[in-house]
Coordinates of C-alpha atoms in Angstrom, one line a residue:
Chain A
X1 CA 41.5 -41.9 -73.8
X2 CA 39.4 -39.7 -72.2
X3 CA 39.5 -39.0 -68.5
X4 CA 35.7 -38.2 -68.0
X5 CA 32.7 -40.0 -68.7
X6 CA 29.5 -39.0 -67.7
X7 CA 26.5 -39.4 -68.9
X8 CA 26.9 -36.9 -71.8
X9 CA 29.4 -39.3 -73.0
X10 CA 28.5 -40.9 -76.4
X11 CA 27.7 -44.9 -77.0
X12 CA 29.7 -46.8 -79.3
X13 CA 28.3 -48.9 -81.5
X14 CA 30.8 -51.3 -83.8
X15 CA 29.6 -53.7 -86.6
X16 CA 31.2 -55.7 -89.3
X17 CA 29.7 -53.6 -91.9
X18 CA 26.6 -51.9 -91.8
X19 CA 23.6 -54.4 -90.8
X20 CA 24.9 -52.3 -87.2
X21 CA 22.7 -49.1 -88.2
X22 CA 19.6 -51.3 -87.3
X23 CA 20.2 -50.4 -83.3
X24 CA 21.8 -47.5 -84.5
X25 CA 18.2 -46.6 -86.0
X26 CA 16.5 -47.9 -82.7
X27 CA 19.0 -45.7 -80.8
X28 CA 17.9 -43.0 -83.0
X29 CA 13.8 -43.5 -82.1
X30 CA 13.8 -44.9 -78.5
X31 CA 17.1 -42.5 -76.7
X32 CA 16.9 -39.6 -78.8
X33 CA 19.2 -38.0 -76.3
X34 CA 21.6 -40.1 -76.5
X35 CA 24.6 -39.0 -78.9
X36 CA 26.3 -42.1 -81.0
X37 CA 29.5 -43.2 -82.5
X38 CA 29.5 -45.7 -85.2
X39 CA 32.0 -47.9 -86.8
X40 CA 31.2 -50.3 -89.2
X41 CA 34.7 -52.3 -90.4
X42 CA 33.9 -52.1 -93.7
X43 CA 37.1 -52.8 -95.2
X44 CA 37.0 -56.6 -93.5
X45 CA 33.2 -57.4 -93.4
X46 CA 31.8 -59.5 -93.2
X47 CA 32.5 -61.1 -90.1
X48 CA 30.4 -64.4 -90.2
X49 CA 32.5 -66.4 -92.3
X50 CA 35.6 -66.0 -90.2
X51 CA 37.0 -67.9 -87.8
X52 CA 36.3 -67.3 -83.8
X53 CA 40.2 -66.0 -83.4
X54 CA 40.1 -63.6 -86.4
X55 CA 36.1 -62.1 -85.3
X56 CA 37.6 -62.1 -81.8
X57 CA 40.9 -59.9 -83.0
X58 CA 39.0 -57.5 -85.3
X59 CA 36.3 -56.7 -82.3
X60 CA 39.1 -55.6 -79.9
X61 CA 40.7 -53.6 -83.0
X62 CA 37.4 -52.0 -83.5
X63 CA 36.9 -51.5 -79.3
X64 CA 40.2 -50.1 -79.3
X65 CA 38.8 -47.0 -82.3
X66 CA 36.3 -46.4 -80.1
X67 CA 36.8 -46.5 -76.4
X68 CA 39.7 -43.6 -76.8
X69 CA 37.0 -41.5 -78.1
X70 CA 35.5 -41.3 -74.7
X71 CA 32.5 -43.8 -75.0
X72 CA 30.4 -44.3 -72.0
X73 CA 29.3 -47.9 -73.1
X74 CA 30.2 -50.6 -76.3
X75 CA 27.6 -52.1 -78.4
X76 CA 28.7 -55.2 -80.3
X77 CA 26.4 -54.5 -82.7
X78 CA 27.1 -57.9 -84.3
X79 CA 25.8 -60.8 -84.0
X80 CA 28.6 -63.1 -84.8
X81 CA 31.1 -60.6 -82.7
X82 CA 28.6 -60.8 -80.6
X83 CA 28.7 -64.8 -80.0
X84 CA 32.3 -64.8 -79.9
X85 CA 34.2 -61.7 -78.5
X86 CA 31.9 -60.3 -75.3
X87 CA 34.3 -61.4 -72.2
X88 CA 37.6 -60.4 -74.7
X89 CA 35.6 -57.1 -74.8
X90 CA 33.9 -56.6 -71.6
X91 CA 37.7 -57.6 -70.1
X92 CA 39.6 -55.4 -72.1
X93 CA 37.4 -52.2 -72.5
X94 CA 36.9 -51.7 -68.6
X95 CA 32.8 -50.2 -70.2
X96 CA 30.0 -52.0 -69.8
X97 CA 29.1 -53.7 -73.5
X98 CA 26.0 -54.9 -75.1
X99 CA 26.0 -57.3 -77.5
X100 CA 22.8 -58.3 -79.5
X101 CA 22.4 -61.9 -78.3
X102 CA 21.6 -61.8 -74.7
X103 CA 18.8 -59.5 -75.2
X104 CA 16.7 -61.3 -78.0
X105 CA 17.3 -64.5 -76.1
X106 CA 15.7 -62.8 -73.0
X107 CA 12.9 -61.2 -74.6
X108 CA 12.1 -64.8 -76.4
X109 CA 12.6 -66.9 -73.5
X110 CA 9.9 -64.5 -71.5
X111 CA 7.9 -64.5 -73.9
X112 CA 6.8 -68.2 -74.8
X113 CA 4.6 -69.9 -73.9
X114 CA 5.2 -73.6 -76.0
X115 CA 8.6 -73.0 -74.5
X116 CA 9.6 -73.8 -78.1
X117 CA 12.2 -70.4 -79.6
X118 CA 13.2 -71.0 -83.4
X119 CA 16.4 -69.0 -84.1
X120 CA 17.7 -67.7 -87.9
X121 CA 20.8 -66.1 -88.7
X122 CA 23.6 -65.9 -90.5
X123 CA 25.0 -69.6 -91.1
X124 CA 28.4 -69.0 -88.6
X125 CA 25.6 -67.6 -85.8
X126 CA 23.4 -70.7 -85.9
X127 CA 26.8 -72.6 -85.5
X128 CA 28.5 -71.1 -83.1
X129 CA 25.2 -72.1 -81.0
X130 CA 25.4 -68.8 -79.6
X131 CA 21.3 -68.2 -79.0
X132 CA 20.2 -71.5 -77.7
X133 CA 23.2 -71.0 -75.7
X134 CA 21.8 -67.8 -74.4
X135 CA 18.1 -69.2 -74.1
X136 CA 19.0 -72.0 -72.6
X137 CA 20.9 -70.3 -69.4
X138 CA 18.2 -68.3 -69.0
X139 CA 15.5 -71.3 -69.3
X140 CA 16.8 -75.1 -69.8
X141 CA 13.2 -76.2 -70.6
X142 CA 13.3 -73.9 -73.5
X143 CA 14.1 -76.3 -76.6
X144 CA 15.1 -74.5 -79.8
X145 CA 14.8 -75.0 -82.9
X146 CA 17.4 -72.8 -85.5
X147 CA 18.1 -72.5 -89.2
X148 CA 21.0 -70.9 -91.3
X149 CA 19.3 -68.0 -93.4
X150 CA 22.6 -67.5 -96.1
X151 CA 21.0 -65.4 -98.9
X152 CA 19.0 -63.0 -96.5
X153 CA 21.8 -60.9 -96.0
X154 CA 22.2 -60.3 -99.6
X155 CA 18.9 -59.5 -99.9
X156 CA 18.7 -57.2 -97.5
X157 CA 21.3 -55.3 -98.9
X158 CA 20.4 -55.0 -102.4
X159 CA 16.6 -53.9 -101.2
X160 CA 15.1 -56.8 -102.1
X161 CA 13.5 -56.9 -99.1
X162 CA 9.7 -58.2 -100.2
X163 CA 9.7 -59.7 -103.9
X164 CA 9.4 -62.8 -105.2
X165 CA 12.9 -64.4 -104.4
X166 CA 12.4 -63.0 -100.8
X167 CA 9.4 -64.6 -100.5
X168 CA 10.9 -68.2 -102.0
X169 CA 13.8 -68.1 -100.1
X170 CA 11.8 -67.3 -96.8
X171 CA 9.2 -70.4 -97.6
X172 CA 12.4 -72.5 -98.2
X173 CA 14.5 -71.4 -94.7
X174 CA 11.6 -71.7 -92.5
X175 CA 9.4 -74.4 -93.5
X176 CA 11.9 -77.0 -91.2
X177 CA 10.5 -74.8 -88.7
X178 CA 6.8 -74.7 -89.8
X179 CA 5.8 -78.1 -87.7
X180 CA 7.8 -77.4 -85.4
X181 CA 5.6 -75.4 -82.6
X182 CA 7.4 -72.8 -82.0
X183 CA 5.3 -69.6 -80.6
X184 CA 8.7 -67.4 -81.2
X185 CA 11.4 -66.6 -83.6
X186 CA 14.6 -64.4 -82.8
X187 CA 15.9 -62.4 -85.8
X188 CA 19.6 -63.2 -84.9
X189 CA 21.2 -60.7 -87.5
X190 CA 20.8 -57.4 -87.3
X191 CA 19.8 -57.5 -91.0
X192 CA 17.3 -59.3 -90.8
X193 CA 14.5 -56.6 -89.3
X194 CA 14.5 -55.2 -93.2
X195 CA 12.6 -58.8 -94.4
X196 CA 10.4 -58.9 -91.0
X197 CA 7.6 -58.5 -93.1
X198 CA 8.0 -61.9 -95.2
X199 CA 9.9 -63.5 -92.9
X200 CA 6.2 -63.1 -90.9
X201 CA 4.2 -64.3 -93.9
X202 CA 6.4 -67.7 -94.5
X203 CA 6.0 -68.3 -90.8
X204 CA 2.5 -67.3 -89.9
X205 CA 1.1 -64.9 -88.2
X206 CA 1.1 -66.6 -84.8
X207 CA 4.8 -66.9 -84.3
X208 CA 5.7 -63.6 -82.6
X209 CA 9.2 -61.9 -84.2
X210 CA 11.4 -60.9 -81.4
X211 CA 13.8 -57.7 -83.5
X212 CA 17.3 -58.0 -81.2
X213 CA 17.3 -54.8 -82.7
X214 CA 14.6 -53.3 -80.8
X215 CA 15.5 -55.7 -77.8
X216 CA 19.2 -54.2 -77.9
X217 CA 18.4 -50.8 -78.2
X218 CA 16.1 -51.1 -74.9
X219 CA 18.5 -53.7 -72.8
X220 CA 21.1 -50.5 -73.4
X221 CA 18.4 -48.2 -72.1
X222 CA 18.0 -50.3 -68.8
X223 CA 22.2 -50.4 -69.1
X224 CA 22.5 -46.9 -69.0
X225 CA 20.1 -46.5 -66.0
X226 CA 21.3 -49.0 -63.8
X227 CA 24.9 -47.3 -63.9
X228 CA 23.3 -43.9 -64.1
X229 CA 24.7 -43.0 -67.4
X230 CA 21.7 -41.6 -69.4
X231 CA 22.5 -38.6 -70.7
X232 CA 20.5 -35.9 -68.9
X233 CA 21.9 -33.0 -69.6
X234 CA 20.8 -30.2 -72.8
X235 CA 23.5 -30.3 -74.9
X236 CA 22.2 -31.5 -78.8
X237 CA 23.4 -34.7 -79.3
X238 CA 25.6 -35.9 -81.9
X239 CA 26.0 -39.2 -84.4
X240 CA 29.3 -40.0 -85.9
X241 CA 29.8 -42.2 -88.4
X242 CA 33.2 -44.2 -89.3
X243 CA 34.0 -46.7 -91.4
X244 CA 37.2 -48.6 -92.4
X245 CA 35.9 -48.6 -96.4
X246 CA 34.1 -46.2 -97.9
X247 CA 32.0 -47.4 -101.2
X248 CA 29.7 -46.3 -103.3
X249 CA 27.3 -49.2 -102.7
X250 CA 27.8 -49.3 -99.3
X251 CA 26.5 -44.9 -98.7
X252 CA 23.8 -46.4 -100.1
X253 CA 22.8 -49.2 -98.9
X254 CA 23.6 -48.2 -95.1
X255 CA 20.3 -45.0 -96.0
X256 CA 18.5 -48.2 -96.7
X257 CA 19.6 -49.3 -92.8
X258 CA 19.4 -46.4 -91.1
X259 CA 16.1 -45.1 -92.4
X260 CA 17.6 -41.7 -93.2
X261 CA 20.1 -40.0 -94.5
X262 CA 23.3 -40.1 -93.4
X263 CA 25.4 -36.7 -93.9
X264 CA 28.9 -37.5 -93.3
X265 CA 30.9 -41.0 -93.5
X266 CA 34.5 -41.2 -92.4
X267 CA 36.8 -42.9 -93.5
X268 CA 39.4 -44.7 -90.7
X269 CA 42.3 -47.0 -90.7
X270 CA 42.4 -48.8 -87.8
X271 CA 44.7 -50.2 -86.0
X272 CA 45.0 -53.7 -83.4
X273 CA 45.0 -51.1 -80.7
X274 CA 44.1 -54.2 -78.8
X275 CA 45.0 -57.5 -81.1
Chain B
X1 CA 63.4 -64.9 -103.3
X2 CA 64.2 -68.3 -104.9
X3 CA 67.4 -67.1 -107.3
X4 CA 66.0 -69.8 -110.6
X5 CA 62.5 -68.9 -112.1
X6 CA 62.2 -71.8 -114.9
X7 CA 59.5 -74.0 -116.6
X8 CA 59.2 -76.6 -113.1
X9 CA 58.5 -73.7 -111.1
X10 CA 54.6 -73.0 -109.8
X11 CA 51.9 -70.5 -111.1
X12 CA 50.8 -68.6 -108.1
X13 CA 47.4 -68.0 -108.1
X14 CA 45.1 -65.5 -105.6
X15 CA 41.7 -64.8 -105.2
X16 CA 39.8 -62.6 -102.6
X17 CA 38.4 -65.9 -101.7
X18 CA 37.2 -69.2 -103.0
X19 CA 35.7 -68.1 -106.6
X20 CA 39.1 -67.9 -107.8
X21 CA 39.2 -71.8 -107.5
X22 CA 36.9 -72.1 -111.0
X23 CA 40.1 -71.3 -112.8
X24 CA 42.5 -73.7 -110.8
X25 CA 39.5 -76.2 -111.5
X26 CA 40.6 -75.7 -115.4
X27 CA 44.4 -75.2 -114.5
X28 CA 43.4 -78.6 -113.1
X29 CA 41.8 -80.0 -116.8
X30 CA 43.8 -78.3 -119.2
X31 CA 47.7 -78.0 -117.7
X32 CA 47.8 -80.3 -115.6
X33 CA 51.3 -80.7 -115.9
X34 CA 52.2 -77.1 -114.0
X35 CA 52.6 -77.2 -109.9
X36 CA 50.2 -74.7 -108.4
X37 CA 49.7 -72.4 -105.4
X38 CA 46.8 -70.9 -104.2
X39 CA 46.2 -68.3 -102.1
X40 CA 42.2 -67.4 -100.8
X41 CA 42.3 -63.9 -99.1
X42 CA 39.5 -65.2 -97.2
X43 CA 40.3 -62.7 -93.9
X44 CA 39.1 -60.2 -96.1
X45 CA 37.1 -61.3 -98.5
X46 CA 34.9 -60.2 -100.3
X47 CA 37.0 -57.2 -102.8
X48 CA 34.0 -56.4 -104.4
X49 CA 32.4 -54.1 -101.8
X50 CA 35.9 -52.4 -101.6
X51 CA 37.4 -49.9 -102.8
X52 CA 39.5 -49.6 -105.5
X53 CA 43.0 -48.4 -103.4
X54 CA 41.9 -51.1 -100.6
X55 CA 41.9 -54.0 -103.7
X56 CA 45.2 -52.7 -105.2
X57 CA 46.5 -52.7 -101.3
X58 CA 45.1 -56.4 -100.9
X59 CA 46.5 -57.6 -104.7
X60 CA 49.8 -56.0 -103.5
X61 CA 50.0 -57.8 -100.2
X62 CA 48.8 -61.0 -102.1
X63 CA 51.4 -60.9 -104.1
X64 CA 54.2 -60.2 -101.7
X65 CA 52.9 -63.7 -100.5
X66 CA 53.0 -65.8 -103.5
X67 CA 56.4 -63.9 -105.9
X68 CA 58.8 -65.1 -102.5
X69 CA 57.7 -68.9 -103.5
X70 CA 58.8 -68.2 -106.9
X71 CA 56.1 -68.6 -109.1
X72 CA 57.0 -68.4 -113.0
X73 CA 53.5 -66.6 -113.4
X74 CA 51.1 -64.6 -111.2
X75 CA 47.3 -65.2 -112.3
X76 CA 45.2 -62.1 -110.5
X77 CA 41.7 -65.1 -110.4
X78 CA 39.3 -62.1 -108.8
X79 CA 37.1 -59.8 -111.0
X80 CA 37.8 -56.9 -108.8
X81 CA 41.3 -57.1 -108.6
X82 CA 41.7 -57.7 -112.2
X83 CA 39.8 -54.8 -112.6
X84 CA 41.8 -52.6 -110.4
X85 CA 45.2 -54.1 -109.8
X86 CA 46.0 -55.2 -113.0
X87 CA 49.0 -52.6 -113.6
X88 CA 50.4 -51.9 -109.8
X89 CA 51.2 -56.0 -110.1
X90 CA 52.7 -55.9 -113.6
X91 CA 54.5 -53.3 -111.9
X92 CA 55.5 -54.6 -108.5
X93 CA 56.0 -58.1 -109.6
X94 CA 58.5 -58.2 -112.3
X95 CA 56.7 -61.4 -113.7
X96 CA 54.0 -62.1 -116.4
X97 CA 50.8 -60.9 -114.5
X98 CA 47.0 -62.8 -116.6
X99 CA 44.1 -61.1 -115.0
X100 CA 40.3 -62.9 -115.8
X101 CA 38.6 -59.8 -117.6
X102 CA 41.1 -59.7 -120.7
X103 CA 41.0 -63.4 -121.7
X104 CA 37.0 -63.2 -121.4
X105 CA 36.9 -60.0 -123.4
X106 CA 39.4 -60.9 -126.0
X107 CA 36.7 -64.2 -126.3
X108 CA 33.8 -62.2 -126.5
X109 CA 35.1 -59.4 -128.7
X110 CA 36.0 -62.9 -131.4
X111 CA 33.0 -64.3 -130.8
X112 CA 29.9 -61.9 -131.5
X113 CA 28.3 -61.6 -135.1
X114 CA 25.7 -59.0 -133.7
X115 CA 28.5 -57.1 -132.5
X116 CA 26.1 -57.2 -129.1
X117 CA 28.1 -58.4 -126.1
X118 CA 26.7 -58.8 -122.5
X119 CA 28.5 -59.2 -119.0
X120 CA 27.2 -60.3 -116.1
X121 CA 29.3 -60.0 -112.9
X122 CA 28.7 -58.7 -109.3
X123 CA 28.3 -54.9 -108.8
X124 CA 31.8 -53.9 -108.3
X125 CA 33.1 -55.3 -111.7
X126 CA 29.9 -53.8 -113.2
X127 CA 30.4 -50.7 -111.9
X128 CA 33.6 -51.0 -113.0
X129 CA 33.1 -50.8 -116.2
X130 CA 36.3 -52.7 -116.4
X131 CA 34.5 -55.5 -119.4
X132 CA 33.2 -53.3 -121.3
X133 CA 36.7 -51.5 -121.3
X134 CA 38.0 -54.5 -122.3
X135 CA 36.0 -55.3 -124.4
X136 CA 35.9 -51.8 -126.4
X137 CA 39.6 -51.6 -126.6
X138 CA 40.0 -54.7 -128.8
X139 CA 36.7 -53.1 -131.2
X140 CA 35.7 -50.4 -130.5
X141 CA 32.0 -50.8 -132.7
X142 CA 31.4 -53.9 -130.5
X143 CA 27.9 -52.8 -127.8
X144 CA 28.3 -54.0 -124.1
X145 CA 25.4 -54.2 -122.0
X146 CA 26.2 -54.6 -118.7
X147 CA 24.4 -56.1 -115.8
X148 CA 25.0 -57.3 -112.0
X149 CA 24.0 -59.9 -110.6
X150 CA 25.2 -60.0 -106.6
X151 CA 22.7 -62.4 -105.7
X152 CA 24.5 -64.7 -107.6
X153 CA 27.3 -65.2 -105.4
X154 CA 25.7 -66.5 -102.1
X155 CA 23.9 -68.7 -104.2
X156 CA 26.8 -70.5 -105.7
X157 CA 28.2 -70.6 -102.0
X158 CA 25.0 -72.1 -100.6
X159 CA 24.9 -74.6 -103.5
X160 CA 21.7 -73.6 -104.6
X161 CA 22.6 -73.5 -108.6
X162 CA 20.0 -75.2 -109.9
X163 CA 16.8 -74.4 -107.8
X164 CA 13.8 -72.5 -107.6
X165 CA 15.2 -69.3 -106.3
X166 CA 18.4 -69.4 -108.6
X167 CA 16.4 -69.7 -112.1
X168 CA 14.1 -66.7 -110.3
X169 CA 17.1 -64.0 -109.7
X170 CA 18.7 -65.2 -113.3
X171 CA 14.9 -64.8 -114.9
X172 CA 14.7 -61.2 -112.6
X173 CA 18.8 -60.3 -113.7
X174 CA 18.3 -61.2 -117.5
X175 CA 15.4 -60.0 -118.3
X176 CA 17.0 -56.3 -119.4
X177 CA 19.4 -58.3 -121.5
X178 CA 16.8 -60.5 -123.8
X179 CA 15.6 -58.3 -125.9
X180 CA 19.3 -56.3 -126.6
X181 CA 20.0 -58.3 -129.8
X182 CA 23.5 -59.9 -127.7
X183 CA 24.7 -62.8 -129.2
X184 CA 27.9 -63.6 -126.2
X185 CA 26.9 -63.6 -122.8
X186 CA 30.2 -62.9 -120.7
X187 CA 30.5 -64.5 -117.4
X188 CA 33.0 -61.8 -115.7
X189 CA 32.6 -63.8 -112.3
X190 CA 34.5 -66.7 -111.1
X191 CA 32.0 -67.9 -109.1
X192 CA 28.8 -67.7 -112.4
X193 CA 30.5 -71.1 -113.6
X194 CA 28.7 -73.1 -111.3
X195 CA 25.5 -71.5 -112.1
X196 CA 26.2 -72.0 -116.4
X197 CA 23.0 -74.4 -116.3
X198 CA 20.1 -71.6 -115.2
X199 CA 22.3 -68.7 -116.8
X200 CA 22.0 -70.5 -120.2
X201 CA 18.6 -71.3 -119.4
X202 CA 17.6 -67.4 -118.4
X203 CA 19.3 -66.2 -121.4
X204 CA 18.4 -68.5 -124.1
X205 CA 20.3 -71.5 -126.2
X206 CA 20.9 -69.0 -129.0
X207 CA 23.7 -66.7 -126.3
X208 CA 27.3 -68.1 -126.2
X209 CA 28.3 -68.1 -122.8
X210 CA 31.5 -67.1 -122.5
X211 CA 33.6 -69.2 -119.0
X212 CA 36.1 -66.3 -117.9
X213 CA 37.7 -69.4 -115.8
X214 CA 38.4 -71.7 -119.2
X215 CA 39.3 -68.4 -121.1
X216 CA 41.6 -67.4 -117.9
X217 CA 43.3 -71.3 -118.6
X218 CA 43.6 -70.8 -122.1
X219 CA 45.2 -67.6 -122.1
X220 CA 47.5 -68.9 -119.3
X221 CA 48.6 -71.5 -121.4
X222 CA 49.8 -69.7 -124.4
X223 CA 51.7 -66.9 -122.3
X224 CA 53.5 -69.6 -120.7
X225 CA 54.3 -71.1 -123.6
X226 CA 55.3 -67.6 -125.5
X227 CA 58.1 -67.6 -122.4
X228 CA 59.4 -70.6 -122.2
X229 CA 57.8 -71.2 -119.4
X230 CA 55.3 -73.9 -119.6
X231 CA 56.4 -77.6 -117.6
X232 CA 58.6 -79.7 -120.0
X233 CA 60.0 -81.6 -117.0
X234 CA 58.9 -85.1 -115.3
X235 CA 58.5 -83.8 -111.9
X236 CA 54.9 -84.8 -110.6
X237 CA 53.3 -81.5 -110.0
X238 CA 52.1 -80.2 -107.0
X239 CA 49.2 -78.1 -105.8
X240 CA 49.6 -76.3 -102.9
X241 CA 46.5 -74.0 -101.0
X242 CA 46.8 -71.3 -98.8
X243 CA 43.6 -69.1 -96.8
X244 CA 44.8 -66.2 -95.0
X245 CA 41.8 -67.0 -92.2
X246 CA 40.6 -70.8 -92.2
X247 CA 36.5 -71.6 -91.7
X248 CA 35.1 -75.2 -91.9
X249 CA 32.6 -73.6 -94.6
X250 CA 35.2 -72.0 -96.8
X251 CA 36.2 -75.3 -96.6
X252 CA 33.2 -77.6 -98.0
X253 CA 32.4 -74.3 -100.1
X254 CA 36.0 -74.6 -102.0
X255 CA 35.7 -78.3 -102.9
X256 CA 32.6 -77.7 -104.5
X257 CA 34.1 -75.0 -106.8
X258 CA 37.3 -77.7 -107.2
X259 CA 35.2 -80.4 -107.8
X260 CA 37.6 -82.6 -105.8
X261 CA 38.9 -82.9 -102.4
X262 CA 41.4 -80.7 -101.2
X263 CA 44.0 -82.5 -98.5
X264 CA 45.6 -79.5 -97.5
X265 CA 44.7 -76.0 -96.9
X266 CA 47.2 -73.8 -94.9
X267 CA 46.3 -70.7 -93.3
X268 CA 48.8 -68.2 -93.1
X269 CA 49.0 -64.7 -92.3
X270 CA 49.8 -62.2 -94.8
X271 CA 52.0 -58.7 -94.5
X272 CA 51.6 -55.7 -97.4
X273 CA 55.2 -57.1 -98.5
X274 CA 54.5 -54.9 -101.3
X275 CA 51.8 -52.4 -99.8

C-alpha cells in the first residue's frame, strides 16, 4: 500500500457492474479536479440477487483491489453493497467510506413536506429495507413507501430509456405509490437516473426525484473537505477504469451510463484480499 | 470419483442460474425414471454478459462439482455455456455431454419447409452466432434470421409472462422477423419457454416454435439409449438441487420455472476443479 495518502490521491469507486458509472459521471461534473479509479465487478454482476454474506465478501475483495492503489476515499457505488457491506468496509479499509444509500436518504428526509417518502430500487434493495431504515434513522416520523422495479435495470442497460415498454413498466411499478401522498421519490438504484424522465412522468411533476448519484457526489465533496482531502494540487486529474470481465456489450452500455467515451478499460483478476 | 457409472447413475445438469430448470422440468416429465443432480451457478449468474474465456472457466468448475458425484451424462442447460464450452467440457469430463443448442438446431433444420429459420435469445447467444452455425452445419442452404430479446429473461424471472409489457416487448423484438418468411422459430434461451404464448402471439400461429428444453430432453433420451445408460433399475429416482448462492428470490422463481415445489436446495462452494 502506498504510504502517503493526501489530497492528490485518487478516489476509489466500485460497483457490481456499470451502474456506478452514474456516480462517476456526477463526480466528473462536480469534482472535476479529482483523480478517480473505478472498478466494476462485471465477472460477478449482479449483486442484487445474491445473499448478503456473498455481497459482503465480494465488496471486501473489491476494496482489496482499490485500497492498495493508494485511494483516499472509497465509494460503494452500488446499492446492494451499500445496504450490506458498509460496516465491514469501514472496519477493514481504514479510510472514509461513502455508500449511495445515506446521501439519498438524507436529501429525502430534509426535502419532504408531507412526511411521506417513496423509494424505488431493485428487489433486493427494497427487500433489505436499507432506505427505509436510513430515512427513519434521520426522522422516525417519516413514512416510507417502497416498491421494487426489477425491469428498470435491463431497460436502462438496453438503452430503452424513453419508449413505450419503459413507460408501461413505470406506470405499472409506480401505481401503488401514486395514491400514497409522497412528495419525494428516491431513485434507489444507480441505473435509474437514466430513466428519470419516464419515472417523473409516471409519478407526476409534483413529486421531487432524489437522484442518489448526485447526492452521493455531494456527500463525497463534503467528506473530502471535512477531512482536508480535496485535491488542491495542479496535477492533471486522471481516470482509470477496471472491470473484472470485459465484454463488448459492457463497454457500449458503460459509455451510455458515463455520458462520454471510455478510452481504456483494463481487465483485472481480483483476489479475495479481504475476503 | 465413484468408480462405477451405470444406468442407475444420475444425470448432471448445470446452468448459470435457474433457466436450466426448464430442461429439468422436461426431464422429470419425459425421463421420469432418471435421477437428476442440478447445479445452478447463481453466485456467478448471468453468464451471457461475460467473456467466452470466463464462461469456459465457470463451466469447467461446474463440471468439476458434478462429475465427482458419479453422473453418467452432463447437460450444459445454459445457452451461453453451450455456445462456448462444449468442446472443453467433452475434453475434460470423459462423459457424454449434451448442450441445449444442437438439439434445437436439429429440430429446426428438419422442420423448416421455407428454408428460413428464426432464432431468438440473449444478446450474447445471438452475438455468438452459435445457433446459426449449428443450423447451417446441418443444412448450409438454410437462411437463419436472429434477433436478441434482452428483456425476456427479466420478464420471465419476474413472472410477467403474459401481460402488456411482455406483449409489447415481444411485438417489438419479433417485428424484424415477421417479414422474413421464417416458418420455424427457435427459442434459444432456457427462460423463453415461460413466454411461449406471447411469443407465439407476436410471431403468428403459422410459425412453429422450437422449445430447446423439450428438444434437449429428447436428445438426452437418445444419447442414454445409444450408450446403454438409461435407468432400467427399480430404485426410486432422486432429484438433488445445488446452488452456488441461495437467495429467497431464487427459490421462488425456481419453483415457477420447474413447475413444482423444491423441497431442498443446498448451497455449495465450488472450486475451480477443472479451471
